[in-house]
Short mmCIF file of C-alpha atoms in Angstrom, two decimals:
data_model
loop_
_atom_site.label_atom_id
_atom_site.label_comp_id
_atom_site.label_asym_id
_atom_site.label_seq_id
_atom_site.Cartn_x
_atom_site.Cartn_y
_atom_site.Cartn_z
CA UNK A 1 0.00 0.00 0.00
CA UNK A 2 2.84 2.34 0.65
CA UNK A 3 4.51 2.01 -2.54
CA UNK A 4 0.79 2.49 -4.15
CA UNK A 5 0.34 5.37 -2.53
CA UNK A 6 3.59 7.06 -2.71
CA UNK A 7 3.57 6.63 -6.33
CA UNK A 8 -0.28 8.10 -6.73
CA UNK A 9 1.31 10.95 -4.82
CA UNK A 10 4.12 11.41 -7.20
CA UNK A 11 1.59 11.08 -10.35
CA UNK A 12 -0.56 13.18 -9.69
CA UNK A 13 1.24 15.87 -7.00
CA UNK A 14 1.56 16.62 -3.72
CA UNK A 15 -1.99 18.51 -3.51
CA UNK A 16 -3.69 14.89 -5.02
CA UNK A 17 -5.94 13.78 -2.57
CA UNK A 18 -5.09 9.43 -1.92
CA UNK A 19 -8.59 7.91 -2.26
CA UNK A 20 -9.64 5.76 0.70
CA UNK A 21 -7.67 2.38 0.25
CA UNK A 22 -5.00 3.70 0.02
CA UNK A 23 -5.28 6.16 2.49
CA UNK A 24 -3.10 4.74 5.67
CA UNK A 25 -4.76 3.95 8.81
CA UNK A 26 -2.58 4.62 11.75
CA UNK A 27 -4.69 3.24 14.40
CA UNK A 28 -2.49 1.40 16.54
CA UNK A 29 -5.46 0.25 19.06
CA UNK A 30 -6.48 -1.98 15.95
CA UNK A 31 -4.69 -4.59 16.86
CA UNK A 32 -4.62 -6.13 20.28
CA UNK A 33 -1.54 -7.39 21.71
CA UNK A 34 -1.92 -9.21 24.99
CA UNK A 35 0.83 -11.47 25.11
CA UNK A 36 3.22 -8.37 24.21
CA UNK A 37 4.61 -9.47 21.23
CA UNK A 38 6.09 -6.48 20.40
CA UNK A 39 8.52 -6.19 23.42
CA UNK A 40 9.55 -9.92 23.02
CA UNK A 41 10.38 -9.18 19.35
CA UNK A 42 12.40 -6.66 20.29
CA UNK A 43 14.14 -8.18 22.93
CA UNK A 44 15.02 -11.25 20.71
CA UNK A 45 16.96 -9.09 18.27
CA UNK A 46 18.83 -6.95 20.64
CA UNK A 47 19.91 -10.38 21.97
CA UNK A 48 20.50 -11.46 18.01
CA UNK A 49 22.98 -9.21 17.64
CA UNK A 50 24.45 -8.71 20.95
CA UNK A 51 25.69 -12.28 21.09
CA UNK A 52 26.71 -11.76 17.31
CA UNK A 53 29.05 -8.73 19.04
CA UNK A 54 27.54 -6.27 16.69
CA UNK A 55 27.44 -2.47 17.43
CA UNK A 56 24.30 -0.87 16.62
CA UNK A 57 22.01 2.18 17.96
CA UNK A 58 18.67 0.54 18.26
CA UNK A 59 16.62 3.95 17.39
CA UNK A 60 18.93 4.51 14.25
CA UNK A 61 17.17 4.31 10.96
CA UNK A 62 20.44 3.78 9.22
CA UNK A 63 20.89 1.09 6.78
CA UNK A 64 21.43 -2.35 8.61
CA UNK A 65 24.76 -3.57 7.50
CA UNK A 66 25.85 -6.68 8.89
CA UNK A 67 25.30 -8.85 5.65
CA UNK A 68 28.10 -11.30 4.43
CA UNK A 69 28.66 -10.04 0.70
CA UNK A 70 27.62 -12.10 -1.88
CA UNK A 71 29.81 -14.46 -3.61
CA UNK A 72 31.34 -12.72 -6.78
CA UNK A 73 29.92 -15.71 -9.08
CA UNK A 74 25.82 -15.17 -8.99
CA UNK A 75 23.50 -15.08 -11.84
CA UNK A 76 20.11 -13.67 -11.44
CA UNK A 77 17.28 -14.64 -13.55
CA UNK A 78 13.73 -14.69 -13.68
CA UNK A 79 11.13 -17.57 -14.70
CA UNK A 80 7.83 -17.18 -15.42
CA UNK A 81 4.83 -19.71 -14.35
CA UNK A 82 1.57 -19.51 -16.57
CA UNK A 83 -1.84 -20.12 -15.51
CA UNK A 84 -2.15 -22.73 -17.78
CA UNK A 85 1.85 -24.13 -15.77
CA UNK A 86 -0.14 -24.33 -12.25
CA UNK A 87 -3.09 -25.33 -13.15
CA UNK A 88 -1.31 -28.58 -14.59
CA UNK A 89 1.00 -29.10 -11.91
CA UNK A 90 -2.08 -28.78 -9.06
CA UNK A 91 -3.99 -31.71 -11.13
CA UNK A 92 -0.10 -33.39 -10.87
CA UNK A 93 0.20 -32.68 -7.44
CA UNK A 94 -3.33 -34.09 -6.91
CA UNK A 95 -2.45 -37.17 -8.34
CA UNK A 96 0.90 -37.64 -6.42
CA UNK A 97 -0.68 -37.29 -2.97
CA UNK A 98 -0.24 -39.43 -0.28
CA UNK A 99 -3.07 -38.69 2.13
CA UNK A 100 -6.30 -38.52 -0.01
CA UNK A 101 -8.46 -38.36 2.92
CA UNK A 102 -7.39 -34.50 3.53
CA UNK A 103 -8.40 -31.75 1.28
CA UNK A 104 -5.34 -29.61 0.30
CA UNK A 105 -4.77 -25.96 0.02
CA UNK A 106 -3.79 -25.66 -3.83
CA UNK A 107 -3.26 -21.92 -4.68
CA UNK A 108 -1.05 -20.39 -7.12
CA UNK A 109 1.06 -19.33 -4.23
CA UNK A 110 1.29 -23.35 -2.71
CA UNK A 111 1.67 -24.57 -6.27
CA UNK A 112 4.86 -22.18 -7.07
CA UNK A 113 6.61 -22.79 -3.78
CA UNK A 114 6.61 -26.12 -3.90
CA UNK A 115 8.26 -26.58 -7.74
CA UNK A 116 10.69 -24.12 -6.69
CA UNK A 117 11.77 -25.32 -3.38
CA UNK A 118 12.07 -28.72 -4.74
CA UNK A 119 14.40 -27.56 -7.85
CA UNK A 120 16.38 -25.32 -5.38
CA UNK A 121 16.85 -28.14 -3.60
CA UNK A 122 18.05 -30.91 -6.37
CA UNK A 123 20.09 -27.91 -7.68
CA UNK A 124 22.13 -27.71 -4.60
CA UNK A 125 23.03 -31.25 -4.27
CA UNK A 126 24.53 -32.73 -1.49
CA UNK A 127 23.44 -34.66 1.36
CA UNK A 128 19.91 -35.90 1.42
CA UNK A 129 19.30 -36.01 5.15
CA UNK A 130 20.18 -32.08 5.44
CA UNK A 131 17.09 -29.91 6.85
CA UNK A 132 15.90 -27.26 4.51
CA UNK A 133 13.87 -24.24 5.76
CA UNK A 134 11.08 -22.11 3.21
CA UNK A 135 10.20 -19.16 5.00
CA UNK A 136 6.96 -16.99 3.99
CA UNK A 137 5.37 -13.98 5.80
CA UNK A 138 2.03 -14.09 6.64
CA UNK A 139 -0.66 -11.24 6.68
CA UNK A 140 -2.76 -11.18 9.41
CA UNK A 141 -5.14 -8.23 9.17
CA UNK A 142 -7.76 -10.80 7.79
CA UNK A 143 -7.13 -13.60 9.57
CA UNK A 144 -7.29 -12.16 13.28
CA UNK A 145 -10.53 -11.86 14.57
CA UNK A 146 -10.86 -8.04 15.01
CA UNK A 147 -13.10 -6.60 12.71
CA UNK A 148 -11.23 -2.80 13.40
CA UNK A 149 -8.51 -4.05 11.31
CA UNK A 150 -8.92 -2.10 7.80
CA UNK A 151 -7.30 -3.38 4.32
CA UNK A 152 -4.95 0.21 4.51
CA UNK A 153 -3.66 -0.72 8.19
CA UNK A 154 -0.25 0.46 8.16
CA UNK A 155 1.84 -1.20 10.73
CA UNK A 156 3.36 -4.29 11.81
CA UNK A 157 0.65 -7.09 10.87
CA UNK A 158 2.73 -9.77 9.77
CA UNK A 159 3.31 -13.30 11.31
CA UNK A 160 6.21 -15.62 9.88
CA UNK A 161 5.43 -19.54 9.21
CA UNK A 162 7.95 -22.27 7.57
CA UNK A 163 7.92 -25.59 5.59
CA UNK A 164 10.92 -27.70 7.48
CA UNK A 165 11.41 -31.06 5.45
CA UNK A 166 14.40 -33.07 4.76
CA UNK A 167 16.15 -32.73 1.32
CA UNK A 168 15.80 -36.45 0.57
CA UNK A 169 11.99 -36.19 0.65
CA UNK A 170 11.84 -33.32 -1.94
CA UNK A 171 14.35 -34.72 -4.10
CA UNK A 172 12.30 -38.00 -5.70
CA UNK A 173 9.74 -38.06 -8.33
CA UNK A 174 7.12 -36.80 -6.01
CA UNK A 175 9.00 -34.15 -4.55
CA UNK A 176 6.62 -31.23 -5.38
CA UNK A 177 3.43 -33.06 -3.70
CA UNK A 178 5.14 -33.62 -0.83
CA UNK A 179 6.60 -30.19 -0.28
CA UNK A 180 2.90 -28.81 -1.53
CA UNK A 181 1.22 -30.82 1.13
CA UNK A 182 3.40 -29.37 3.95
CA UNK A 183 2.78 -25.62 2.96
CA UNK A 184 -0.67 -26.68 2.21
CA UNK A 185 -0.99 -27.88 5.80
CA UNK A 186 0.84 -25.39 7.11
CA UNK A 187 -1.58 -22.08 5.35
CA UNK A 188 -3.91 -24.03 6.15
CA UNK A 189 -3.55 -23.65 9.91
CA UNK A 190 -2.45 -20.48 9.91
CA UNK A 191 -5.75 -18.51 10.05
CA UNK A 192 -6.22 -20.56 13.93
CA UNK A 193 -2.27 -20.17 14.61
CA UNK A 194 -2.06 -16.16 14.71
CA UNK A 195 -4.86 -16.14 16.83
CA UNK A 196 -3.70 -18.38 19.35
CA UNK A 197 0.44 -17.55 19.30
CA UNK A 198 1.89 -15.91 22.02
CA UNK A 199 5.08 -14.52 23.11
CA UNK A 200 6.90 -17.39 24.37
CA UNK A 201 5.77 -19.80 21.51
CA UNK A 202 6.92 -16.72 18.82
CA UNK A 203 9.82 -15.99 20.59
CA UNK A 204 10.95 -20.12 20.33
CA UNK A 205 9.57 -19.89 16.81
CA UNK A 206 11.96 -17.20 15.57
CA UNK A 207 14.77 -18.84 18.14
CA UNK A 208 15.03 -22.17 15.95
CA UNK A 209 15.19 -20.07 12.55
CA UNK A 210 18.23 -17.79 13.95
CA UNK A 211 19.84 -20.79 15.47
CA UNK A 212 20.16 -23.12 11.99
CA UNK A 213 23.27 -24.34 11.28
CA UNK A 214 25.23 -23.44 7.33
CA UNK A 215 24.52 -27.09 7.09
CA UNK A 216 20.52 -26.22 6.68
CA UNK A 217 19.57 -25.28 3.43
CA UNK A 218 17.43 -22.40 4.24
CA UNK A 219 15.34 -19.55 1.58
CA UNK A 220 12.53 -17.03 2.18
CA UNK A 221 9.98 -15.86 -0.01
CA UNK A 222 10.09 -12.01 -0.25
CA UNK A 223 6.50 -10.44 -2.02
CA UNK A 224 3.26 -12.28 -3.18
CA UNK A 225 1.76 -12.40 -6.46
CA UNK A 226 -1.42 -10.61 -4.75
CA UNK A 227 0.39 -6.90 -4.20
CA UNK A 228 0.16 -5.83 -8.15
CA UNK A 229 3.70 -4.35 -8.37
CA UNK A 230 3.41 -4.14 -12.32
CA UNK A 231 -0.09 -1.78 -11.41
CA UNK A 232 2.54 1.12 -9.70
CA UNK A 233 2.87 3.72 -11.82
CA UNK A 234 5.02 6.75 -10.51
CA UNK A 235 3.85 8.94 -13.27
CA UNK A 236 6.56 7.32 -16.03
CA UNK A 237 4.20 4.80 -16.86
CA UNK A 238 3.99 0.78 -15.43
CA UNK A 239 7.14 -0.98 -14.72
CA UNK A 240 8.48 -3.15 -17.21
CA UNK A 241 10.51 -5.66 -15.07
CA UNK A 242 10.52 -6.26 -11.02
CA UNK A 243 13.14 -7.21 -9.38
CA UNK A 244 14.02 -7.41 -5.47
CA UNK A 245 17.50 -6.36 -5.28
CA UNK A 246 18.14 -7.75 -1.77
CA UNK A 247 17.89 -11.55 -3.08
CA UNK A 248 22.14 -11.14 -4.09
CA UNK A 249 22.30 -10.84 -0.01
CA UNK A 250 19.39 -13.00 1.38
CA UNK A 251 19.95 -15.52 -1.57
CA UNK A 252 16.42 -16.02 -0.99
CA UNK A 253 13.50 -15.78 -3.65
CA UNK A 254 11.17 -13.58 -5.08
CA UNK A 255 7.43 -14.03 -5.86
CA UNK A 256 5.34 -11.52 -8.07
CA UNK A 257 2.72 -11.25 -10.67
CA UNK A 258 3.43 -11.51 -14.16
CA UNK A 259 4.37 -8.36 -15.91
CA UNK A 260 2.80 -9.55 -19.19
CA UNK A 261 -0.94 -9.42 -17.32
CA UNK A 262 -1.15 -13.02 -17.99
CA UNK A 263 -2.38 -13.61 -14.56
CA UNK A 264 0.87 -16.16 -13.82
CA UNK A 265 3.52 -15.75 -11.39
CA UNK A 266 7.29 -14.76 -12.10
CA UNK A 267 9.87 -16.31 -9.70
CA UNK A 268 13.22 -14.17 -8.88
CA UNK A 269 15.75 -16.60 -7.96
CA UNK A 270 19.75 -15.27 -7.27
CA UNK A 271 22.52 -18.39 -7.02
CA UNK A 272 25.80 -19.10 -8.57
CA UNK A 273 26.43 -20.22 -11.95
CA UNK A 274 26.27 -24.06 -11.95
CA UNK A 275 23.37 -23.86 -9.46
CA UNK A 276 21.51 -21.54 -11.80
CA UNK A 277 22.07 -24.21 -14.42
CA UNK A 278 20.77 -26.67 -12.73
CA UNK A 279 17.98 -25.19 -11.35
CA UNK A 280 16.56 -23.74 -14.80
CA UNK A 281 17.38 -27.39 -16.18
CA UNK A 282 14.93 -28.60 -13.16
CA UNK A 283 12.78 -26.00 -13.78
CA UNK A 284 12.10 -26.87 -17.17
CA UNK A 285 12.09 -29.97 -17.05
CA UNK A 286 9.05 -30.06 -14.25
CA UNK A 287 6.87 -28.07 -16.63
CA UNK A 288 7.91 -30.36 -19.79
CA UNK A 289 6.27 -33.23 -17.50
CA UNK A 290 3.29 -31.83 -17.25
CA UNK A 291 2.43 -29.96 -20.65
CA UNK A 292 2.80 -26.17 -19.37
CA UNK A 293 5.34 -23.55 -20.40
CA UNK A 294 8.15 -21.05 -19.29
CA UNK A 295 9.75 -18.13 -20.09
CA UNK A 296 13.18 -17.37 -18.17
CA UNK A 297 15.11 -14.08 -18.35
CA UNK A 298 18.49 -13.60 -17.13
CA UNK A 299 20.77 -10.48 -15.67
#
């Protein structure tokens, strides 16, 4: 919503009046906080980087720096999932499941995860009994049950939830309906989670994803295919290519809607060169099994 707005501002000038939804809403009583997340948050990352030795001024808005920086060797590209792509992998998927009793949580965003955490996974290599960690955010202004919280709430209304698995699993044929039955299961219970977490259970939740070893193969998922960042138009006209520069540094991946207005999904991926390979070579190959198509740009 911020970007949205800032660039209706610049569009049409300062005096341009935002219409409603994308006017922010700075109510803070909104949301209820009884088990004083906040404080516990912030008490886990002063202790984050205290034991990490790191200098910082906690009410600086200054840049964080203390990134390793990025191997010299990475490729960036982008790959592009059609309707027609996930719509073919879901009825795959459906047929590779291995608890039909349950109904699963198929959407576009389930469907991409899962093909590319599996070919992130077989693109690394390496030893099959390794954990590996897919981190997503989580917006919770709809799924809490307070009715004061608007659409244009601007503040802190995220929660954090994460697919653990073992690279073995995700590495056979079935690899992508098993890692799309854990996320499925896992947004599935997420609208009962955020309303029942509390401080100590976030606190140990965020403790085990700070406290993975190099040995854990571990990626977030930065954006959603929902926020319509090829609909922001700053006044020169809609982009022509997203990209989320901060994946050279995370190494993690990015998720958006197609620029093209197909209504698919592009993927932003960031890994060095004989990964890359193999990963597009998985890539492809996943979408040659089931019919659907690709298009992959590189930088």
């Amino acid at each position: 919503m911020f970007l949205k707005a800032w660039a209706s501002i610049c569009k049409h000038g300062e005096n341009h009046r935002l219409p409603k939804e994308l006017t922010p809403s700075f109510n803070r009583t909104a949301v209820e906080d009884p088990s004083d997340l906040a404080t516990a948050y912030l008490n886990r990352w002063d202790e984050v980087l205290t034991r990490q030795s790191i200098t910082y001024n906690p009410r600086s808005l200054n840049v964080f720096q203390k990134v390793s920086p990025p191997p010299p060797d990475l490729l960036r590209a982008t790959f592009q999932l059609s309707p027609n792509s996930i719509g073919r992998l879901r009825e795959k998927i459906l047929s590779h499941r291995t608890n039909s009793d349950e109904r699963l949580h198929l959407s576009s965003f389930v469907v991409t995860c899962a093909l590319v955490a599996v070919c992130l996974v077989k693109a690394r290599g390496g030893r099959r009994d390794r954990d590996v960690y897919l981190v997503w955010s989580v917006d919770c202004r709809a799924r809490l049950d307070l009715a004061a919280i608007p659409s244009n709430y601007f503040g802190n209304c995220l929660g954090v939830d994460y697919l653990v698995a073992e690279a073995g699993s995700l590495m056979g044929e079935d690899g992508i309906a098993v890692a799309a039955e854990k996320i499925s299961e896992l947004v599935r219970g997420v609208a009962t989670a955020v309303g029942e977490v509390n401080s100590e259970a976030a606190v140990e939740k965020m403790g085990r994803l700070r406290s993975v070893g190099p040995e854990v193969q571990k990626f977030g998922v930065a954006g959603s295919h929902k926020l319509g960042f090829y609909q922001i138009d700053f006044g020169l006209g809609k982009p022509v290519k997203m990209e989320t520069t901060s994946l050279d540094k995370t190494r993690g991946i990015s998720v958006a809607e197609s620029g093209d207005g197909s209504g698919g999904i592009e993927v932003g991926v960031v890994l060095v060169g004989h990964e890359m390979e193999a990963f597009e070579s998985f890539f492809v190959q996943a979408l040659k099994d089931v019919g659907g198509g690709h298009r992959c740009s590189r930088l």
